[in-house]
Coordinates of C-alpha atoms and ligand atoms in Angstrom, one line a residue:
M9 CA -13.0 -18.4 -10.1
R10 CA -15.2 -15.1 -9.1
Y11 CA -13.1 -11.9 -9.4
L12 CA -14.1 -9.5 -7.2
G13 CA -16.0 -10.8 -4.5
R14 CA -16.2 -8.4 -1.7
L15 CA -17.5 -7.1 1.7
H16 CA -16.5 -4.9 3.7
L17 CA -15.9 -6.7 6.7
L18 CA -15.8 -4.8 9.6
A19 CA -16.4 -6.5 12.4
L20 CA -16.2 -9.7 11.2
L21 CA -19.0 -11.5 13.1
T22 CA -20.1 -9.2 16.0
V23 CA -19.5 -6.3 17.2
V24 CA -18.4 -3.0 15.8
L25 CA -16.1 -2.7 18.5
V26 CA -14.5 0.3 18.3
T27 CA -11.8 2.3 19.9
A28 CA -9.2 3.9 18.9
V29 CA -6.0 3.3 20.3
G30 CA -3.8 5.9 19.8
V31 CA -0.7 6.3 19.1
T32 CA 0.9 9.4 17.6
A33 CA 2.3 9.4 14.9
A34 CA 5.6 10.6 14.0
L35 CA 8.6 10.5 12.5
A36 CA 7.9 9.5 9.2
W37 CA 10.8 7.2 7.9
P38 CA 12.3 7.3 4.5
N39 CA 10.1 6.3 1.7
T40 CA 12.0 4.4 -0.5
A41 CA 9.1 4.0 -3.0
K42 CA 10.7 5.1 -6.5
Q43 CA 8.3 5.2 -8.4
D44 CA 8.4 4.2 -12.1
A45 CA 11.8 2.8 -11.5
P46 CA 12.8 0.7 -14.4
T47 CA 13.2 -2.8 -14.5
V48 CA 17.2 -3.6 -15.0
V49 CA 18.7 -7.0 -15.8
K50 CA 22.1 -6.7 -14.9
D51 CA 23.2 -10.0 -16.6
G52 CA 26.3 -12.0 -15.2
W53 CA 27.8 -8.8 -13.5
S54 CA 29.8 -10.1 -10.7
W55 CA 30.5 -7.2 -8.7
F56 CA 27.0 -6.9 -8.6
S57 CA 26.1 -9.8 -6.1
R58 CA 26.0 -9.1 -2.9
S59 CA 27.2 -11.8 -0.6
A60 CA 30.1 -13.0 1.3
D61 CA 31.7 -16.5 -0.2
T62 CA 32.8 -18.5 2.8
G63 CA 33.1 -22.1 0.9
E64 CA 29.8 -23.0 2.5
R65 CA 26.7 -24.0 -0.1
A66 CA 23.3 -23.2 -0.5
D67 CA 20.0 -25.2 0.7
L68 CA 18.1 -24.1 -2.5
V69 CA 19.4 -22.2 -5.6
L70 CA 17.0 -20.5 -8.3
T71 CA 18.8 -19.2 -11.0
N72 CA 18.0 -18.2 -14.4
G73 CA 15.2 -15.8 -13.7
V74 CA 14.1 -12.6 -13.3
V75 CA 14.7 -11.4 -9.9
Y76 CA 13.1 -8.5 -9.0
T77 CA 14.6 -7.7 -5.7
V78 CA 12.6 -4.7 -4.6
D79 CA 16.1 -3.4 -2.9
E80 CA 16.3 0.2 -2.8
D81 CA 17.7 0.4 -6.3
R82 CA 14.5 -1.9 -7.0
T83 CA 17.6 -4.0 -8.9
S84 CA 16.4 -7.2 -10.7
V85 CA 19.2 -10.2 -10.8
E86 CA 19.1 -13.5 -12.4
A87 CA 19.2 -15.8 -9.2
V88 CA 19.1 -16.2 -5.6
A89 CA 20.6 -18.4 -3.3
I90 CA 19.1 -19.7 0.3
R91 CA 20.6 -21.5 3.2
G92 CA 18.2 -22.3 6.1
D93 CA 16.2 -19.9 6.2
T94 CA 18.2 -16.8 4.8
I95 CA 18.8 -15.9 1.4
V96 CA 22.6 -15.5 1.2
I97 CA 22.9 -14.3 -2.2
V98 CA 21.1 -12.3 -4.7
G99 CA 23.0 -12.3 -8.1
S100 CA 24.2 -13.4 -11.5
S101 CA 23.5 -17.1 -12.2
A102 CA 27.0 -17.6 -12.6
E103 CA 27.5 -16.6 -9.2
A104 CA 24.5 -18.5 -7.8
E105 CA 26.6 -21.3 -9.6
K106 CA 29.3 -21.2 -7.1
W107 CA 26.6 -22.2 -4.2
I108 CA 25.4 -25.2 -5.8
G109 CA 27.0 -28.8 -3.9
E110 CA 25.8 -31.7 -3.7
D111 CA 22.9 -31.3 -1.7
T112 CA 21.4 -28.2 -3.3
E113 CA 18.3 -27.8 -5.0
V114 CA 18.7 -26.2 -7.9
I115 CA 15.3 -24.7 -9.8
D116 CA 16.0 -23.6 -13.4
L117 CA 13.7 -21.0 -13.6
E118 CA 14.1 -20.4 -17.3
G119 CA 13.4 -17.0 -17.5
R120 CA 10.2 -16.6 -15.3
L121 CA 9.8 -13.8 -12.4
V122 CA 10.5 -13.7 -8.9
L123 CA 9.2 -11.7 -6.3
P124 CA 9.6 -11.3 -2.7
G125 CA 7.0 -13.5 -0.5
L126 CA 4.0 -11.2 -0.7
I127 CA 2.6 -9.2 1.8
D128 CA -1.6 -9.4 2.6
S129 CA -1.4 -5.8 4.9
H130 CA -5.2 -6.7 6.1
A131 CA -7.1 -9.7 5.9
H132 CA -9.2 -11.8 7.8
A133 CA -7.4 -15.3 8.3
T134 CA -9.8 -16.6 11.0
S135 CA -12.3 -16.5 8.5
G136 CA -11.2 -19.1 7.0
V137 CA -13.5 -21.3 8.6
S138 CA -16.3 -19.7 7.4
D139 CA -15.3 -21.1 3.9
I140 CA -15.8 -24.6 5.5
Y141 CA -18.6 -24.8 7.6
E142 CA -20.8 -21.8 6.2
V143 CA -23.2 -21.6 3.4
P144 CA -21.9 -18.9 0.4
L145 CA -23.9 -16.3 -0.6
Y146 CA -21.4 -14.1 -2.5
G147 CA -22.2 -12.8 -6.0
L148 CA -26.1 -14.5 -6.2
G149 CA -28.1 -12.0 -7.6
S150 CA -31.6 -12.6 -6.5
M151 CA -33.6 -13.8 -3.5
E152 CA -34.7 -16.9 -5.0
D153 CA -30.9 -17.8 -5.8
C154 CA -30.1 -17.4 -2.1
Q155 CA -33.0 -19.5 -1.2
Q156 CA -32.0 -22.1 -3.2
A157 CA -28.2 -21.7 -2.2
I158 CA -29.7 -22.2 1.2
A159 CA -31.8 -25.3 0.8
D160 CA -28.5 -27.2 -0.6
F161 CA -26.6 -26.6 2.0
V162 CA -29.1 -27.5 4.8
A163 CA -29.8 -30.7 2.5
A164 CA -26.4 -31.7 1.7
T165 CA -25.2 -30.8 6.0
A166 CA -26.2 -33.8 8.1
D167 CA -26.9 -32.6 12.2
L168 CA -26.5 -29.0 11.0
A169 CA -27.3 -27.3 14.7
A170 CA -27.3 -23.5 13.4
L171 CA -27.0 -22.2 10.0
Q172 CA -24.4 -19.6 9.2
G173 CA -23.3 -18.1 5.7
A174 CA -22.5 -14.5 4.4
G175 CA -22.4 -13.0 1.3
W176 CA -26.1 -12.0 0.3
I177 CA -25.5 -8.6 -1.2
N178 CA -27.4 -5.7 0.0
S179 CA -28.7 -3.7 -3.4
V180 CA -30.3 -7.0 -4.4
F181 CA -32.8 -6.5 -0.9
G182 CA -32.7 -3.1 -1.0
E183 CA -32.5 -0.6 2.1
H184 CA -34.6 -2.5 4.6
G185 CA -32.8 -5.9 3.8
P186 CA -33.9 -9.3 3.6
T187 CA -36.8 -10.9 5.6
A188 CA -37.0 -13.8 8.3
A189 CA -40.1 -15.0 6.0
M190 CA -37.4 -15.7 3.5
I191 CA -35.3 -17.9 5.0
D192 CA -38.3 -19.5 6.8
E193 CA -39.5 -21.0 3.9
V194 CA -36.4 -23.2 3.2
C195 CA -34.9 -23.6 6.9
A196 CA -37.0 -22.7 9.7
D197 CA -36.1 -25.4 12.0
I198 CA -32.6 -24.1 13.2
P199 CA -31.5 -20.6 13.9
A200 CA -29.6 -18.9 11.1
A201 CA -27.4 -16.3 10.7
L202 CA -26.5 -15.0 7.4
Y203 CA -24.2 -11.9 6.9
S204 CA -24.5 -9.9 4.4
E205 CA -21.3 -9.3 2.0
D206 CA -19.7 -6.5 4.0
Y207 CA -20.7 -8.4 7.5
H208 CA -22.3 -5.1 8.6
S209 CA -25.9 -6.4 8.4
V210 CA -27.1 -9.8 9.4
W211 CA -29.8 -11.9 8.2
V212 CA -31.9 -13.9 10.6
N213 CA -34.7 -16.2 10.3
T214 CA -38.2 -16.6 13.2
K215 CA -36.7 -19.4 15.4
T216 CA -33.4 -16.8 15.8
L217 CA -35.6 -13.8 16.9
E218 CA -37.4 -16.0 18.7
L219 CA -34.7 -17.7 20.6
A220 CA -33.1 -14.5 21.1
G221 CA -35.8 -12.3 22.2
V222 CA -36.0 -9.7 19.8
T223 CA -39.6 -8.4 19.5
A224 CA -41.2 -5.4 18.3
D225 CA -40.7 -4.3 21.9
T226 CA -36.6 -4.8 21.5
P227 CA -35.0 -1.1 20.9
D228 CA -32.7 -0.4 18.5
P229 CA -29.2 -0.9 20.4
E230 CA -27.0 2.2 20.3
G231 CA -25.2 2.4 17.3
G232 CA -27.5 -0.2 15.4
I233 CA -30.8 -1.0 13.5
I234 CA -33.5 -3.6 13.9
E235 CA -35.3 -3.2 10.1
R236 CA -38.8 -3.5 11.1
D237 CA -42.2 -4.4 9.3
A238 CA -45.0 -1.7 8.8
D239 CA -46.1 -2.8 12.4
G240 CA -43.2 -2.3 13.9
N241 CA -42.0 -6.0 14.1
P242 CA -38.7 -7.2 13.3
S243 CA -38.2 -8.2 10.0
G244 CA -35.3 -10.3 9.6
T245 CA -32.3 -8.1 9.1
L246 CA -30.4 -6.5 12.2
R247 CA -27.3 -3.9 11.4
E248 CA -24.4 -2.9 13.2
S249 CA -24.5 -3.5 16.6
A250 CA -27.8 -4.7 16.4
M251 CA -26.2 -7.7 15.2
E252 CA -24.8 -8.4 18.4
L253 CA -28.6 -9.2 20.0
V254 CA -28.2 -12.8 18.0
A255 CA -24.8 -13.8 18.4
G256 CA -25.5 -15.5 21.4
V257 CA -28.1 -18.0 19.5
I258 CA -25.3 -19.2 17.0
P259 CA -22.6 -22.0 19.1
A260 CA -19.1 -20.6 18.4
Y261 CA -17.0 -22.7 16.5
T262 CA -14.3 -24.1 18.5
P263 CA -10.7 -23.8 18.5
E264 CA -10.1 -27.2 16.6
Q265 CA -12.3 -25.9 14.2
L266 CA -10.7 -22.8 13.6
V267 CA -7.6 -24.2 13.5
E268 CA -8.7 -26.3 10.9
G269 CA -9.8 -23.2 9.0
L270 CA -6.6 -21.0 9.6
T271 CA -4.6 -24.3 7.7
Y272 CA -7.3 -24.3 5.1
F273 CA -6.5 -20.5 4.4
Q274 CA -2.8 -20.6 5.0
E275 CA -2.3 -23.1 2.0
F276 CA -5.3 -21.0 -0.1
A277 CA -2.8 -17.9 0.8
H278 CA 0.3 -19.9 -0.2
S279 CA -1.3 -20.9 -3.4
L280 CA -1.7 -17.4 -4.2
G281 CA 2.1 -16.3 -3.2
L282 CA 1.4 -15.0 0.1
T283 CA 3.6 -15.6 3.0
T284 CA 2.5 -12.4 5.7
V285 CA -0.7 -12.2 6.4
Y286 CA -1.8 -9.0 8.6
I287 CA -5.1 -10.1 10.7
P288 CA -6.4 -6.7 11.3
S289 CA -9.2 -7.6 13.9
M290 CA -9.3 -9.9 16.7
P291 CA -11.8 -9.4 19.0
S292 CA -9.5 -9.5 22.2
G293 CA -12.7 -11.1 24.1
D294 CA -12.5 -13.8 21.1
T295 CA -10.3 -16.3 23.0
A296 CA -11.3 -19.2 20.4
A297 CA -9.6 -17.8 17.9
L298 CA -6.6 -15.9 19.8
E299 CA -6.4 -19.6 21.6
A300 CA -6.7 -21.4 17.7
L301 CA -3.5 -18.6 16.4
H302 CA -1.2 -19.4 19.5
A303 CA -2.1 -23.3 19.2
F304 CA -1.5 -23.4 15.3
D305 CA 1.9 -21.4 15.6
A306 CA 2.8 -23.6 19.2
S307 CA 2.3 -27.0 16.8
G308 CA 5.3 -25.7 14.6
A309 CA 2.6 -26.1 11.5
M310 CA 2.0 -22.5 11.0
T311 CA 4.1 -21.5 8.0
I312 CA 3.4 -18.2 7.3
R313 CA 3.9 -15.1 9.5
F314 CA 0.4 -14.0 11.0
P315 CA 0.6 -9.8 12.6
T316 CA -2.5 -9.9 14.8
A317 CA -4.3 -6.5 15.9
V318 CA -6.8 -7.1 18.6
D319 CA -9.7 -4.7 18.9
V320 CA -10.0 -1.8 21.5
S321 CA -13.5 -0.6 21.8
P322 CA -14.9 2.9 22.3
E323 CA -16.2 0.8 25.9
D324 CA -12.4 0.6 26.8
D325 CA -10.8 3.0 28.9
I326 CA -7.1 3.7 28.9
S327 CA -6.0 1.0 30.8
I328 CA -6.3 -1.4 27.3
A329 CA -2.8 -0.3 26.8
G330 CA -1.2 -1.9 29.4
Q331 CA -3.4 -5.3 28.1
I332 CA -2.7 -5.0 24.9
V333 CA 1.3 -4.7 25.8
A334 CA 1.0 -7.6 28.2
S335 CA -0.4 -9.7 25.3
K336 CA 2.4 -8.5 22.8
A337 CA 5.0 -9.5 25.2
A338 CA 3.1 -12.9 25.8
E339 CA 2.8 -13.6 22.0
A340 CA 6.5 -12.4 20.5
G341 CA 8.8 -14.0 18.5
G342 CA 6.2 -16.6 16.8
N343 CA 4.6 -16.9 13.4
Y344 CA 1.8 -15.1 15.1
E345 CA 1.8 -12.0 16.8
I346 CA -0.2 -9.3 18.5
V347 CA 1.5 -6.2 16.8
A348 CA -1.3 -3.6 16.9
A349 CA -4.5 -2.2 18.3
K350 CA -7.2 -2.3 16.1
I351 CA -9.8 0.5 16.1
F352 CA -13.1 1.0 13.8
M353 CA -14.0 4.4 13.3
D354 CA -17.1 4.2 11.4
G355 CA -19.2 1.9 9.1
V356 CA -19.5 1.4 5.7
L357 CA -20.9 3.1 2.8
E358 CA -23.3 0.5 1.7
G359 CA -24.8 0.5 5.0
V360 CA -24.8 4.2 5.4
T361 CA -22.7 4.0 8.2
A362 CA -20.0 5.4 6.7
Y363 CA -19.2 9.0 8.5
L364 CA -19.2 11.8 5.9
E365 CA -18.1 15.2 6.2
E366 CA -21.4 15.7 3.5
P367 CA -24.4 14.1 4.0
Y368 CA -25.6 11.2 2.3
D369 CA -27.7 12.2 -0.9
I370 CA -30.1 9.7 0.4
R371 CA -30.4 11.0 3.6
P372 CA -30.0 14.8 3.4
D373 CA -30.1 14.7 7.3
Y374 CA -27.3 12.4 7.8
R375 CA -23.9 12.0 7.7
G376 CA -23.1 8.1 8.7
E377 CA -22.3 6.8 12.3
L378 CA -19.0 7.8 13.9
L379 CA -18.5 4.9 16.5
W380 CA -16.0 7.0 18.8
D381 CA -16.4 10.3 20.8
P382 CA -13.6 12.2 19.8
Q383 CA -12.2 13.2 22.9
H384 CA -11.9 9.8 24.3
Y385 CA -10.6 8.4 21.1
N386 CA -7.8 11.2 21.1
E387 CA -7.1 10.2 25.0
I388 CA -7.1 6.0 24.0
C389 CA -4.5 6.8 20.8
A390 CA -2.5 8.9 23.1
A391 CA -2.3 6.1 25.7
L392 CA -1.8 3.5 23.2
D393 CA 1.1 5.8 21.6
K394 CA 2.8 6.4 24.8
A395 CA 2.8 2.8 25.5
G396 CA 4.2 1.9 22.2
V397 CA 1.3 0.1 20.4
Q398 CA 0.5 0.5 16.9
I399 CA -2.9 1.7 15.6
H400 CA -4.7 0.2 12.4
V401 CA -8.2 1.8 12.1
H402 CA -10.9 1.0 10.0
S403 CA -11.9 4.2 8.2
I404 CA -14.3 4.5 5.2
G405 CA -15.4 7.8 5.1
D406 CA -14.0 11.2 4.9
A407 CA -14.9 12.5 8.1
A408 CA -13.8 9.3 9.8
T409 CA -10.5 9.6 7.9
R410 CA -9.9 13.2 9.6
I411 CA -10.4 12.3 13.1
T412 CA -8.6 9.2 12.7
L413 CA -5.6 11.7 12.0
D414 CA -6.5 14.2 14.2
G415 CA -6.2 11.4 17.4
F416 CA -2.6 10.4 16.0
A417 CA -1.9 14.3 15.8
Y418 CA -3.4 14.7 18.9
A419 CA -1.1 11.9 20.5
R420 CA 1.8 13.1 19.0
E421 CA 1.4 16.3 20.5
Q422 CA 1.0 14.7 23.9
N423 CA 4.2 12.1 23.5
G424 CA 6.2 14.1 21.1
P425 CA 7.1 12.3 17.7
R426 CA 7.4 8.4 17.4
D427 CA 8.0 6.2 14.6
S428 CA 4.4 4.8 15.4
R429 CA 3.4 3.0 11.5
N430 CA -0.1 3.5 12.7
M431 CA -2.3 2.2 9.5
I432 CA -5.6 3.4 8.1
T433 CA -7.4 1.2 5.9
H434 CA -10.1 0.9 3.5
L435 CA -10.0 5.0 2.7
Q436 CA -13.0 4.9 0.1
L437 CA -13.7 9.1 0.3
V438 CA -10.6 10.9 1.7
N439 CA -10.5 14.9 1.9
D440 CA -7.6 16.0 0.0
S441 CA -6.2 18.1 2.3
D442 CA -5.7 15.1 4.8
I443 CA -3.5 13.3 2.2
P444 CA -0.1 14.8 3.1
R445 CA -1.3 14.3 7.1
F446 CA -0.4 11.0 6.6
A447 CA 3.0 11.2 5.2
E448 CA 3.4 14.2 8.0
L449 CA 2.3 11.7 10.6
G450 CA 3.8 8.5 9.5
V451 CA 0.8 6.8 8.9
I452 CA 0.7 3.7 6.3
A453 CA -2.7 4.1 4.3
V454 CA -4.0 0.2 3.7
P455 CA -6.5 0.5 0.5
Q456 CA -8.0 -2.7 -1.1
P457 CA -7.0 -2.3 -4.8
Y458 CA -10.0 -5.4 -5.4
W459 CA -12.3 -2.5 -4.8
F460 CA -11.1 0.2 -7.1
V461 CA -13.5 -0.7 -9.9
V462 CA -16.6 0.5 -11.1
D463 CA -19.5 -2.4 -10.4
T464 CA -22.6 -2.9 -8.2
Y465 CA -20.9 -0.9 -5.2
Y466 CA -20.0 2.1 -7.5
D467 CA -23.5 2.1 -8.9
Q468 CA -24.6 2.1 -5.2
A469 CA -22.3 4.8 -4.1
V470 CA -23.8 7.2 -7.1
D471 CA -27.0 6.9 -5.5
Y472 CA -25.9 7.1 -1.9
V473 CA -23.7 9.8 -2.0
G474 CA -24.2 11.2 -5.5
Q475 CA -22.0 11.3 -9.1
E476 CA -19.1 13.4 -7.9
R477 CA -18.5 11.7 -4.6
A478 CA -18.6 8.1 -6.0
D479 CA -16.1 9.2 -8.9
R480 CA -13.5 9.8 -6.4
Q481 CA -13.3 7.1 -4.4
Y482 CA -10.2 5.2 -3.4
P483 CA -7.1 7.3 -4.1
M484 CA -4.0 5.4 -4.4
K485 CA -1.7 7.9 -7.0
S486 CA -2.3 10.7 -4.7
L487 CA -1.0 8.5 -1.7
F488 CA 1.9 7.3 -3.1
D489 CA 2.7 11.2 -4.8
A490 CA 2.3 12.5 -1.4
G491 CA 5.4 10.4 -0.2
V492 CA 3.2 8.2 1.7
T493 CA 3.6 4.2 2.5
V494 CA 1.2 2.5 0.8
A495 CA 0.5 -1.4 1.6
S496 CA -2.1 -2.9 -0.2
A497 CA -4.6 -5.8 1.3
S498 CA -7.7 -7.8 0.5
D499 CA -9.9 -7.7 3.8
Y500 CA -10.4 -11.2 3.0
P501 CA -12.9 -13.0 2.9
V502 CA -14.1 -9.3 2.0
S503 CA -12.1 -10.0 -1.3
W504 CA -12.4 -13.3 -2.9
P505 CA -10.1 -14.6 -3.4
P506 CA -7.7 -12.7 -1.9
D507 CA -6.0 -13.0 -5.2
P508 CA -2.5 -10.0 -5.1
M509 CA -2.3 -10.8 -9.0
V510 CA -5.8 -9.1 -9.4
A511 CA -5.3 -6.5 -7.0
I512 CA -2.1 -5.5 -8.7
E513 CA -3.7 -5.4 -11.5
I514 CA -7.0 -3.3 -10.8
G515 CA -4.5 -1.2 -9.1
V516 CA -2.9 -0.3 -12.6
T517 CA -6.2 -0.3 -14.6
R518 CA -8.6 0.3 -12.0
T519 CA -10.9 -1.4 -14.2
V520 CA -12.8 -4.7 -13.9
P521 CA -10.6 -7.4 -15.2
A522 CA -11.6 -9.0 -18.1
G523 CA -13.3 -12.3 -17.9
S524 CA -14.6 -11.5 -14.9
E525 CA -17.9 -13.3 -14.1
A526 CA -19.1 -11.6 -11.9
Y527 CA -19.7 -8.2 -13.7
V528 CA -20.4 -8.5 -17.5
D529 CA -22.0 -4.7 -17.8
P530 CA -19.9 -3.1 -20.6
D531 CA -20.6 0.0 -18.2
Y532 CA -17.9 -1.7 -15.6
E533 CA -15.5 -1.8 -18.0
T534 CA -14.8 2.3 -17.5
P535 CA -12.3 2.6 -15.3
L536 CA -12.9 4.5 -11.7
W537 CA -11.1 7.9 -11.5
P538 CA -8.3 7.0 -13.9
E539 CA -6.0 9.7 -12.4
E540 CA -5.1 7.4 -9.5
C541 CA -3.9 4.4 -11.8
V542 CA -0.3 3.9 -10.5
T543 CA 2.5 1.7 -11.8
V544 CA 3.2 -2.2 -11.4
E545 CA 6.4 -1.3 -9.6
Q546 CA 4.4 0.8 -7.1
M547 CA 1.5 -2.0 -6.6
I548 CA 4.4 -4.4 -6.2
E549 CA 6.2 -2.2 -3.3
S550 CA 2.5 -2.1 -1.8
F551 CA 2.5 -6.0 -1.2
T552 CA 5.7 -6.2 -0.5
I553 CA 8.4 -4.0 1.4
N554 CA 5.7 -1.8 2.1
G555 CA 4.1 -4.5 4.0
A556 CA 7.1 -5.0 5.7
Q557 CA 7.3 -1.5 6.8
A558 CA 3.9 -2.1 8.0
I559 CA 4.7 -4.2 10.2
F560 CA 8.3 -2.8 11.6
K561 CA 10.4 -5.5 10.0
E562 CA 11.4 -4.2 6.7
N563 CA 15.1 -5.2 7.7
E564 CA 13.9 -9.0 7.7
L565 CA 11.1 -9.2 5.2
G566 CA 9.5 -7.4 1.6
S567 CA 13.0 -7.5 -0.3
L568 CA 15.1 -10.0 -1.7
E569 CA 18.5 -9.4 -0.4
V570 CA 21.1 -10.9 1.7
G571 CA 20.5 -11.6 4.9
K572 CA 16.9 -11.4 4.9
K573 CA 14.4 -14.0 5.2
A574 CA 13.7 -16.5 2.2
D575 CA 10.2 -15.8 1.8
L576 CA 9.7 -15.7 -2.2
V577 CA 7.1 -16.5 -4.9
V578 CA 8.0 -18.1 -8.7
L579 CA 5.2 -16.3 -10.4
S580 CA 4.1 -18.0 -14.2
Q581 CA 4.8 -14.9 -16.0
N582 CA 6.6 -11.5 -15.9
I583 CA 4.2 -9.1 -14.9
L584 CA 6.6 -6.2 -15.4
E585 CA 6.9 -7.4 -19.3
I586 CA 3.2 -8.2 -20.0
P587 CA 0.0 -6.0 -20.4
A588 CA -1.6 -5.0 -17.6
G589 CA -4.6 -6.3 -18.3
E590 CA -2.7 -9.6 -18.5
I591 CA -1.5 -9.4 -15.0
H592 CA -4.7 -11.5 -13.0
N593 CA -4.2 -14.5 -15.2
T594 CA -0.8 -14.6 -13.7
I595 CA -0.5 -17.6 -10.9
A596 CA 1.9 -18.5 -8.2
L597 CA 4.1 -21.3 -9.2
L598 CA 6.4 -21.5 -6.2
T599 CA 6.1 -20.5 -3.0
Y600 CA 9.2 -20.3 -0.3
F601 CA 8.5 -19.8 3.6
D602 CA 11.6 -19.2 5.4
G603 CA 13.2 -21.0 2.5
Q604 CA 10.7 -23.8 2.9
E605 CA 8.4 -24.7 -0.3
V606 CA 5.3 -24.2 1.1
Y607 CA 3.2 -24.3 -2.5
R608 CA 4.6 -25.8 -5.9
S609 CA 1.7 -25.6 -8.5
D610 CA 1.1 -28.5 -10.6
Q611 CA 1.3 -26.4 -13.8
F612 CA 5.3 -25.4 -12.6
V613 CA 6.8 -28.2 -14.1
Q614 CA 10.7 -28.0 -15.5
Ligands
ZN19 ZN1 -11.3 -5.7 7.4

């Protein structure tokens, strides 16, 4: 298993669409976070159970465990009982026993930990298809390794019409990226498009450049870069919006293949204890992916919640707000729902496209790419806010985040306060002075704790933006301390696997988990910005109740309380008790969605 693979995807495949939609921010609902809340196991206190005994029986009782409810008091109990898709009791094992009837399935937890079903607040589930149909280049540390992987994949895959893949590491190839000739040596006859692990660049072969008609005469598109050789010929790497130049050359996946990918992802997620995954970015013109989500849900086979955001780009005008309201209404009520507008505010640090307050060290005249005209972004924000649409913004650089928040504030000024719960994700560099604004504006922070480590990305950040900024990447405790709702996310496939146990450990230690294969350099045992370490309880909250708040479902999901949906996970270890450095070894043993068992590890024996 490879930990800490990551890419920052911004725009998976295509386009850095951006836009902003807006929204205002508003009423910060009370943040119920209780830091350092003790784990209290109240053994056998019958008053403690919260249920109405109607004389009916449960379908499922999990008993004799540690059920960390993540309720407001962060209570732990012994047992939980479920009828249909709903929790009917949380309390002592003795209390739960009363709900056991002839047909009740009883699971003896033998002291194991139960958590609410985990929520990943930003993961590109529709990329599951890539895990099936594309050559993985993640973690490969040399050009030769990439070539070998490509050659092996091509040899093993019959009738390949085009080669797709992702995962190559920017730092392996230097500032101008890999070349077409490197692919040509092993795959020249069919078009090839291989995305960098951050999905901000695509590496293509000569066939692709020919089919797409990209030549020395092709100008760099706005917001994009065609890397070139000394003579000005395209060298094989296309960045940001220049990736669109070759998009038409590679055949799109069919809805059937996409459903296959979603089915794969759903099983993968269940095996990690995830029951809700927020899909942050669906190009609204990507009808195949939206159709696939719709069809998958309509088939009845979707046993996961997929709240989904659709992209709004700088080319959109304020009429987009009405379109999204209509899409939301059309998809309401299922496990797949459209919940928000997604906006890309900037690029990524590794692509020198994150938008910074101060210039890059490697380009002293350059602060990165802001993808929006701020005034247009503000107006889109106001329109979306007025329409009641949540806004989910990709922002990496400190200046991008400031402008993102400015748009939310503008929308509030225009429309008045609203419980908008706008989200900002990634948050690699954040101005100290902006952190309280998240709380003021009711903005949810969506970090990827998988990335809070000293590794090759950190080394690159030191090169690109200097030691001082590199050492202050990815705040988290500051956000909790300021009363901000923090909802964690993987950005799968950027982080692979999207295992919340890895993220929980790193959130607590901000250090590469011991034994990670990919990072053996002893320097990587150093924690990244250790002052920002948070508690296990805070990390759990960020994967449960806070994720539920992010989708306005804290009354249905995110904690184990009577009347809520029976989404829960049984873990192999009590992560509240074991040393933090062992959390990543924890596995999901059983996962339930709507009261239905959707995953059982073969390591679960009773
Ligand atoms: Zn993403």
